[in-house]
Short mmCIF file of C-alpha atoms in Angstrom, two decimals:
data_model
loop_
_atom_site.label_atom_id
_atom_site.label_comp_id
_atom_site.label_asym_id
_atom_site.label_seq_id
_atom_site.Cartn_x
_atom_site.Cartn_y
_atom_site.Cartn_z
CA UNK A 1 111.54 112.63 111.64
CA UNK A 2 112.48 110.11 108.93
CA UNK A 3 110.64 109.55 105.64
CA UNK A 4 111.83 106.13 104.48
CA UNK A 5 111.35 104.20 101.27
CA UNK A 6 108.87 101.34 101.67
CA UNK A 7 111.42 98.53 101.88
CA UNK A 8 113.59 100.46 104.36
CA UNK A 9 110.53 101.36 106.40
CA UNK A 10 109.55 97.69 106.69
CA UNK A 11 113.05 96.74 107.80
CA UNK A 12 113.24 99.52 110.40
CA UNK A 13 109.84 98.81 111.97
CA UNK A 14 110.50 95.05 112.00
CA UNK A 15 113.75 95.62 113.89
CA UNK A 16 111.97 98.05 116.26
CA UNK A 17 114.41 100.74 115.19
CA UNK A 18 112.04 103.60 115.98
CA UNK A 19 110.15 105.29 118.81
CA UNK A 20 106.88 106.24 117.10
CA UNK A 21 105.92 105.21 113.57
CA UNK A 22 103.07 106.34 111.38
CA UNK A 23 101.53 103.19 110.05
CA UNK A 24 98.53 101.93 108.16
CA UNK A 25 96.71 98.67 107.77
CA UNK A 26 94.44 97.50 104.98
CA UNK A 27 92.06 94.71 105.87
CA UNK A 28 92.96 91.37 104.33
CA UNK A 29 89.33 90.22 104.52
CA UNK A 30 86.00 91.69 105.63
CA UNK A 31 86.02 90.75 109.32
CA UNK A 32 87.12 92.63 112.49
CA UNK A 33 89.74 89.97 113.15
CA UNK A 34 91.81 91.29 110.26
CA UNK A 35 92.67 94.32 112.42
CA UNK A 36 92.77 92.75 115.88
CA UNK A 37 95.06 89.86 114.91
CA UNK A 38 97.66 92.42 113.91
CA UNK A 39 98.50 92.97 117.58
CA UNK A 40 98.72 89.37 118.75
CA UNK A 41 101.91 88.51 120.61
CA UNK A 42 104.77 87.79 118.24
CA UNK A 43 102.70 88.51 115.14
CA UNK A 44 104.75 89.25 112.04
CA UNK A 45 103.10 92.64 111.56
CA UNK A 46 102.84 93.67 115.23
CA UNK A 47 106.22 95.43 115.28
CA UNK A 48 105.64 97.22 118.60
CA UNK A 49 107.17 94.77 121.06
CA UNK A 50 103.80 94.67 122.83
CA UNK A 51 102.02 91.47 123.76
CA UNK A 52 99.23 90.45 126.09
CA UNK A 53 98.24 86.89 127.06
CA UNK A 54 94.73 88.15 127.87
CA UNK A 55 94.36 89.80 124.46
CA UNK A 56 95.60 86.66 122.72
CA UNK A 57 93.23 84.53 124.79
CA UNK A 58 90.24 86.62 123.74
CA UNK A 59 91.15 86.41 120.06
CA UNK A 60 91.41 82.62 120.30
CA UNK A 61 88.12 82.52 122.20
CA UNK A 62 86.44 84.50 119.42
CA UNK A 63 87.76 81.94 116.91
CA UNK A 64 85.97 79.16 118.75
CA UNK A 65 82.66 81.03 119.11
CA UNK A 66 80.14 80.10 116.42
CA UNK A 67 77.42 82.59 117.44
CA UNK A 68 78.08 85.81 115.41
CA UNK A 69 76.81 88.22 118.08
CA UNK A 70 78.71 86.56 120.91
CA UNK A 71 81.82 86.49 118.74
CA UNK A 72 81.60 90.24 118.15
CA UNK A 73 81.20 90.83 121.88
CA UNK A 74 84.37 88.85 122.59
CA UNK A 75 86.28 90.83 119.98
CA UNK A 76 84.99 94.08 121.51
CA UNK A 77 86.49 92.98 124.84
CA UNK A 78 89.78 92.30 123.07
CA UNK A 79 89.66 95.76 121.49
CA UNK A 80 89.06 97.35 124.90
CA UNK A 81 92.05 95.46 126.33
CA UNK A 82 94.18 96.73 123.45
CA UNK A 83 93.12 100.35 123.86
CA UNK A 84 93.68 100.19 127.61
CA UNK A 85 97.33 99.30 126.99
CA UNK A 86 97.57 101.76 124.05
CA UNK A 87 100.51 100.29 122.06
CA UNK A 88 99.02 102.20 119.15
CA UNK A 89 96.85 105.27 118.53
CA UNK A 90 94.11 104.92 115.86
CA UNK A 91 93.97 108.11 113.77
CA UNK A 92 91.48 107.85 110.90
CA UNK A 93 89.97 105.53 108.32
CA UNK A 94 91.07 105.31 104.73
CA UNK A 95 89.13 106.55 101.72
CA UNK A 96 90.21 105.33 98.30
CA UNK A 97 91.34 108.03 95.87
CA UNK A 98 91.59 106.64 92.35
CA UNK A 99 91.99 108.34 89.01
CA UNK A 100 91.01 106.55 85.80
CA UNK A 101 88.89 107.33 82.75
CA UNK A 102 86.04 104.81 82.82
CA UNK A 103 85.34 105.51 79.15
CA UNK A 104 88.81 104.19 78.29
CA UNK A 105 89.56 101.60 80.99
CA UNK A 106 86.86 98.99 81.59
CA UNK A 107 86.57 96.49 84.44
CA UNK A 108 87.67 98.66 87.38
CA UNK A 109 85.21 98.99 90.28
CA UNK A 110 85.31 100.65 93.68
CA UNK A 111 85.32 98.18 96.56
CA UNK A 112 86.27 98.03 100.25
CA UNK A 113 89.79 96.74 99.63
CA UNK A 114 90.54 98.97 96.62
CA UNK A 115 91.65 95.72 95.01
CA UNK A 116 91.13 95.29 91.28
CA UNK A 117 91.40 91.78 89.77
CA UNK A 118 93.12 92.51 86.47
CA UNK A 119 92.07 89.47 84.44
CA UNK A 120 89.12 91.28 82.89
CA UNK A 121 90.38 94.88 83.04
CA UNK A 122 91.10 96.31 79.59
CA UNK A 123 92.13 99.62 78.03
CA UNK A 124 90.43 100.15 74.68
CA UNK A 125 90.68 96.97 72.63
CA UNK A 126 93.52 95.67 74.82
CA UNK A 127 96.17 95.77 72.10
CA UNK A 128 98.26 98.45 73.82
CA UNK A 129 99.78 98.81 77.27
CA UNK A 130 97.66 99.54 80.35
CA UNK A 131 99.78 101.63 82.73
CA UNK A 132 98.96 101.52 86.45
CA UNK A 133 100.76 103.39 89.21
CA UNK A 134 101.51 101.07 92.13
CA UNK A 135 102.80 103.96 94.26
CA UNK A 136 105.97 102.17 95.41
CA UNK A 137 108.52 99.56 94.38
CA UNK A 138 107.52 96.05 95.41
CA UNK A 139 109.62 94.50 98.16
CA UNK A 140 109.25 91.00 96.69
CA UNK A 141 107.22 89.01 94.18
CA UNK A 142 107.34 85.89 96.37
CA UNK A 143 103.77 85.47 97.73
CA UNK A 144 105.04 83.48 100.69
CA UNK A 145 106.96 86.39 102.19
CA UNK A 146 105.17 89.47 100.79
CA UNK A 147 103.79 92.09 103.18
CA UNK A 148 102.06 94.90 101.31
CA UNK A 149 99.26 96.00 99.02
CA UNK A 150 101.72 96.91 96.27
CA UNK A 151 103.04 93.34 96.20
CA UNK A 152 99.54 91.87 96.27
CA UNK A 153 98.43 93.86 93.22
CA UNK A 154 101.23 92.50 91.07
CA UNK A 155 101.21 88.97 92.49
CA UNK A 156 97.47 88.67 91.83
CA UNK A 157 98.28 89.11 88.13
CA UNK A 158 100.98 86.44 88.16
CA UNK A 159 99.58 83.76 90.49
CA UNK A 160 96.05 82.57 91.19
CA UNK A 161 94.79 80.92 94.35
CA UNK A 162 91.95 78.54 94.97
CA UNK A 163 89.47 81.43 94.86
CA UNK A 164 89.37 84.92 93.35
CA UNK A 165 87.79 88.22 94.39
CA UNK A 166 84.55 89.39 92.85
CA UNK A 167 85.64 92.78 91.42
CA UNK A 168 82.78 94.66 93.07
CA UNK A 169 81.62 92.75 96.17
CA UNK A 170 84.94 90.96 96.94
CA UNK A 171 82.98 87.78 97.59
CA UNK A 172 85.07 84.68 96.79
CA UNK A 173 84.67 83.30 93.29
CA UNK A 174 86.05 80.06 91.81
CA UNK A 175 89.70 80.30 90.81
CA UNK A 176 91.89 77.23 90.53
CA UNK A 177 89.19 75.51 92.58
CA UNK A 178 86.09 75.11 90.44
CA UNK A 179 84.00 73.90 93.38
CA UNK A 180 84.26 72.99 97.07
CA UNK A 181 82.35 71.42 99.94
CA UNK A 182 82.26 72.21 103.64
CA UNK A 183 81.54 69.52 106.25
CA UNK A 184 78.49 69.82 108.50
CA UNK A 185 80.62 70.82 111.48
CA UNK A 186 82.24 73.61 109.45
CA UNK A 187 85.76 72.31 110.00
CA UNK A 188 86.67 70.42 106.82
CA UNK A 189 86.93 72.07 103.40
CA UNK A 190 87.38 69.95 100.29
CA UNK A 191 88.49 71.88 97.21
CA UNK A 192 88.19 70.37 93.75
CA UNK A 193 90.73 71.85 91.34
CA UNK A 194 89.94 72.49 87.70
CA UNK A 195 92.32 71.43 84.94
CA UNK A 196 94.79 74.32 84.75
CA UNK A 197 98.43 74.88 83.99
CA UNK A 198 101.47 76.85 85.10
CA UNK A 199 102.99 79.25 82.59
CA UNK A 200 105.53 76.60 81.58
CA UNK A 201 102.72 74.17 80.74
CA UNK A 202 103.01 71.90 83.79
CA UNK A 203 99.69 71.10 85.47
CA UNK A 204 98.68 72.93 88.65
CA UNK A 205 98.36 70.27 91.35
CA UNK A 206 96.81 70.20 94.81
CA UNK A 207 100.30 69.39 96.08
CA UNK A 208 101.46 72.84 94.94
CA UNK A 209 99.06 74.35 97.45
CA UNK A 210 100.05 71.96 100.22
CA UNK A 211 103.72 72.75 99.63
CA UNK A 212 103.12 76.52 99.46
CA UNK A 213 101.06 76.71 102.66
CA UNK A 214 103.52 74.58 104.64
CA UNK A 215 106.37 76.68 103.25
CA UNK A 216 104.68 79.79 104.65
CA UNK A 217 104.32 78.08 108.02
CA UNK A 218 107.90 76.83 108.08
CA UNK A 219 109.61 78.95 110.78
CA UNK A 220 112.69 79.21 108.55
CA UNK A 221 110.67 81.10 105.93
CA UNK A 222 109.94 83.98 108.28
CA UNK A 223 106.58 84.76 106.68
CA UNK A 224 104.89 87.74 108.34
CA UNK A 225 101.46 86.50 107.29
CA UNK A 226 101.85 82.95 108.58
CA UNK A 227 99.29 83.71 111.29
CA UNK A 228 96.52 83.80 108.68
CA UNK A 229 96.93 80.04 108.32
CA UNK A 230 96.58 79.42 112.05
CA UNK A 231 92.93 78.50 111.49
CA UNK A 232 94.25 75.23 110.04
CA UNK A 233 94.69 72.45 112.56
CA UNK A 234 98.35 72.10 113.54
CA UNK A 235 99.43 75.27 111.70
CA UNK A 236 100.27 77.43 114.71
CA UNK A 237 102.15 74.61 116.41
CA UNK A 238 104.36 74.10 113.35
CA UNK A 239 104.99 77.81 112.81
CA UNK A 240 105.95 78.36 116.44
CA UNK A 241 108.28 75.38 116.62
CA UNK A 242 105.97 73.22 118.70
CA UNK A 243 104.90 70.82 115.97
CA UNK A 244 105.88 69.29 112.65
CA UNK A 245 104.86 69.99 109.06
CA UNK A 246 103.19 66.57 108.98
CA UNK A 247 100.80 67.78 111.68
CA UNK A 248 99.42 70.60 109.53
CA UNK A 249 95.99 69.46 108.33
CA UNK A 250 96.25 70.44 104.66
CA UNK A 251 96.50 67.43 102.40
CA UNK A 252 96.60 66.84 98.66
CA UNK A 253 94.32 63.81 98.48
CA UNK A 254 95.22 63.55 94.80
CA UNK A 255 96.37 65.99 92.09
CA UNK A 256 92.95 67.63 91.86
CA UNK A 257 91.69 67.47 95.44
CA UNK A 258 92.87 69.53 98.43
CA UNK A 259 91.48 68.80 101.89
CA UNK A 260 91.84 71.33 104.70
CA UNK A 261 90.82 70.74 108.32
CA UNK A 262 90.37 73.70 110.65
CA UNK A 263 90.84 73.64 114.39
CA UNK A 264 87.52 75.47 114.79
CA UNK A 265 84.79 76.60 112.39
CA UNK A 266 85.60 79.98 110.82
CA UNK A 267 82.91 81.74 108.81
CA UNK A 268 85.49 83.90 107.02
CA UNK A 269 87.86 81.11 105.92
CA UNK A 270 86.81 81.24 102.25
CA UNK A 271 87.28 85.03 102.27
CA UNK A 272 90.97 84.42 102.97
CA UNK A 273 91.55 82.25 99.89
CA UNK A 274 92.16 85.08 97.35
CA UNK A 275 94.89 86.54 99.60
CA UNK A 276 98.46 86.10 98.36
CA UNK A 277 99.72 84.05 101.32
CA UNK A 278 97.41 81.23 100.12
CA UNK A 279 98.75 81.22 96.55
CA UNK A 280 100.41 78.05 95.21
CA UNK A 281 104.11 77.88 94.38
CA UNK A 282 106.21 75.14 92.82
CA UNK A 283 108.67 73.24 94.99
CA UNK A 284 110.78 72.24 91.99
CA UNK A 285 111.09 75.84 90.77
CA UNK A 286 112.11 77.20 94.17
CA UNK A 287 114.39 74.24 94.79
CA UNK A 288 116.21 74.83 91.50
CA UNK A 289 116.34 78.64 91.45
CA UNK A 290 116.32 79.62 95.13
CA UNK A 291 115.69 83.29 95.85
CA UNK A 292 116.09 84.13 92.16
CA UNK A 293 112.89 82.31 91.21
CA UNK A 294 110.87 85.57 91.08
CA UNK A 295 113.05 87.18 88.40
CA UNK A 296 111.93 87.66 84.77
CA UNK A 297 112.44 84.48 82.79
CA UNK A 298 112.47 82.43 85.98
CA UNK A 299 109.12 83.16 87.62
CA UNK A 300 106.60 80.43 86.84
CA UNK A 301 103.04 81.50 87.65
CA UNK A 302 99.51 80.32 86.95
CA UNK A 303 97.77 83.70 86.76
CA UNK A 304 96.39 85.74 83.85
CA UNK A 305 99.76 87.41 83.15
CA UNK A 306 103.44 86.49 83.06
CA UNK A 307 106.43 88.57 84.12
CA UNK A 308 108.17 90.03 81.07
CA UNK A 309 110.45 92.71 82.58
CA UNK A 310 111.22 94.14 86.01
CA UNK A 311 113.43 97.21 86.15
CA UNK A 312 113.83 98.16 89.81
CA UNK A 313 112.36 101.59 90.63
CA UNK A 314 111.20 102.04 87.02
CA UNK A 315 108.51 99.54 86.05
CA UNK A 316 107.20 95.98 86.01
CA UNK A 317 105.93 94.81 82.62
CA UNK A 318 103.50 91.90 82.38
CA UNK A 319 102.15 90.09 79.32
CA UNK A 320 99.01 88.03 78.84
CA UNK A 321 99.55 84.38 79.82
CA UNK A 322 98.34 82.06 77.03
CA UNK A 323 98.48 79.09 79.44
CA UNK A 324 96.00 80.63 81.90
CA UNK A 325 92.88 78.48 82.20
CA UNK A 326 90.59 81.46 81.48
CA UNK A 327 92.87 83.20 78.98
CA UNK A 328 89.92 83.86 76.68
CA UNK A 329 88.58 86.39 79.18
CA UNK A 330 91.89 88.29 79.38
CA UNK A 331 91.72 91.06 76.78
CA UNK A 332 94.68 93.21 77.85
CA UNK A 333 97.90 92.29 76.02
CA UNK A 334 100.35 94.11 78.29
CA UNK A 335 100.15 95.63 81.75
CA UNK A 336 102.78 97.97 83.20
CA UNK A 337 103.06 98.79 86.92
CA UNK A 338 104.91 101.97 87.90
CA UNK A 339 106.47 102.54 91.37
CA UNK A 340 106.08 106.36 91.38
CA UNK A 341 105.82 107.46 95.02
CA UNK A 342 105.47 111.23 94.53
CA UNK A 343 101.75 111.82 94.07
CA UNK A 344 102.25 115.11 92.22
CA UNK A 345 104.62 113.48 89.73
CA UNK A 346 102.20 110.61 89.22
CA UNK A 347 99.26 112.99 88.76
CA UNK A 348 101.16 114.99 86.13
CA UNK A 349 101.92 111.74 84.29
CA UNK A 350 98.22 110.87 84.37
CA UNK A 351 97.25 114.28 83.02
CA UNK A 352 99.76 113.88 80.16
CA UNK A 353 98.38 110.43 79.26
CA UNK A 354 101.49 108.61 80.48
CA UNK A 355 99.58 106.66 83.14
CA UNK A 356 96.05 105.24 83.12
CA UNK A 357 95.40 104.67 86.83
CA UNK A 358 96.38 106.31 90.11
CA UNK A 359 95.71 105.04 93.63
CA UNK A 360 96.60 108.35 95.31
CA UNK A 361 96.35 112.03 94.40
CA UNK A 362 97.74 115.36 95.71
CA UNK A 363 95.62 116.28 98.72
CA UNK A 364 95.73 119.97 97.94
CA UNK A 365 93.61 119.51 94.80
CA UNK A 366 91.02 117.12 96.21
CA UNK A 367 88.25 119.75 96.05
CA UNK A 368 88.89 120.20 92.35
CA UNK A 369 89.08 116.48 91.67
CA UNK A 370 85.74 115.78 93.38
CA UNK A 371 84.08 117.60 90.47
CA UNK A 372 85.74 115.39 87.85
CA UNK A 373 84.15 112.21 86.45
CA UNK A 374 87.52 110.42 86.36
CA UNK A 375 88.02 110.75 90.13
CA UNK A 376 86.64 107.75 92.01
CA UNK A 377 86.43 107.62 95.79
CA UNK A 378 84.83 105.19 98.23
CA UNK A 379 85.12 103.80 101.74
CA UNK A 380 88.26 101.72 102.18
CA UNK A 381 88.72 98.93 104.73
CA UNK A 382 91.85 100.42 106.22
CA UNK A 383 93.06 102.64 109.03
CA UNK A 384 95.98 104.93 109.78
CA UNK A 385 97.54 104.77 113.22
CA UNK A 386 100.65 105.62 115.20
CA UNK A 387 102.48 102.71 116.82
CA UNK A 388 104.87 102.85 119.76
CA UNK A 389 108.02 100.85 120.33
CA UNK A 390 107.09 99.69 123.83
CA UNK A 391 110.44 98.01 124.46
CA UNK A 392 112.26 101.30 125.11
CA UNK A 393 111.72 104.26 127.39
CA UNK A 394 109.64 106.35 127.61
CA UNK A 395 107.03 104.33 125.72
CA UNK A 396 107.44 101.23 127.85
CA UNK A 397 105.08 103.06 130.25
CA UNK A 398 101.45 102.94 129.13
CA UNK A 399 100.76 106.19 131.00
CA UNK A 400 103.14 107.97 128.61
CA UNK A 401 101.47 106.29 125.64
CA UNK A 402 98.05 107.40 126.89
CA UNK A 403 99.31 110.95 127.39
CA UNK A 404 100.45 111.07 123.75
CA UNK A 405 97.08 109.71 122.64
CA UNK A 406 95.23 112.40 124.59
CA UNK A 407 97.47 115.08 123.10
CA UNK A 408 96.48 114.24 119.52
#
């Protein structure tokens, strides 16, 4: 048994350097596809070596189906095909376990993704530092290549996409896009950008989104979440080396208008927009600074906060961004993210007033915490599971995988 740090764990599972791995998946949006697409052949987060043309075909068929009930039936068939092959064993669903004093910290709400937009979260009058435990060190602050919840939490403070999450319902709200239209056939989305600026004062342009999305799809980028853009016409072909960037149907019509054409209607497309893989980035910044562009003093964002300090394995310190288009709503002056992985250590820090928010607690004291008003729990759109490396014996045989599943 190996208990790896988050970054090491990601590297090991990506390289298929394991036999069985305990894994988890948090839904990226409120639709069954967010779980099923994980296991599509060659997907960046599959990491089992398993693939099935029939499974892939059913997922693509569900994308083309506009009738909601028929679509769910197709996805159920895909799920049955997946469980028949058993490259993974579902274990249990998540439940969020948060600690915070609602009398002191305002603007936090329970929701299915346990995601808290920080623009309007404030501790007291906001003049101090709000300290949040992120549970692990972030692997990257580059939204184009990020993979985890911990990265998303911080990136959502630094960069804003076309749309934002409603803090309670998670329904998409206007972000950089102040309004949008959808064509009658459900395939073309036209986003109208508000007047907003990057943290260095340069205007946010529709071209920043076009560049960022095509950068994610560029095979050389190696983005694990590139598949989320496959709804866009020409996106999958470009990402898989069968097409060109010019064939991807996302176009900056002008500086304030972004037009996106889908291959098929997708009722959940707008729900994807607050996710980090759809955030804008600047081509000039990345071109000038390369991989160092996410470091303090070099990261240019358009979100409610800016990156002040990042001490690896100690903390990430953010400050309110005066250039943010809705800066008047941001009351918190400074926000500090801690990477404390040990839940007992983090809980003791919370009890001593050294931390204001926890996303995990010691399981052995759950019964006690359930009686406390500062313990907040709710259903969480996520699942734990065991995955097999199906490229090596004995787990290349689905009968062995099934036997393990029956033994649990």
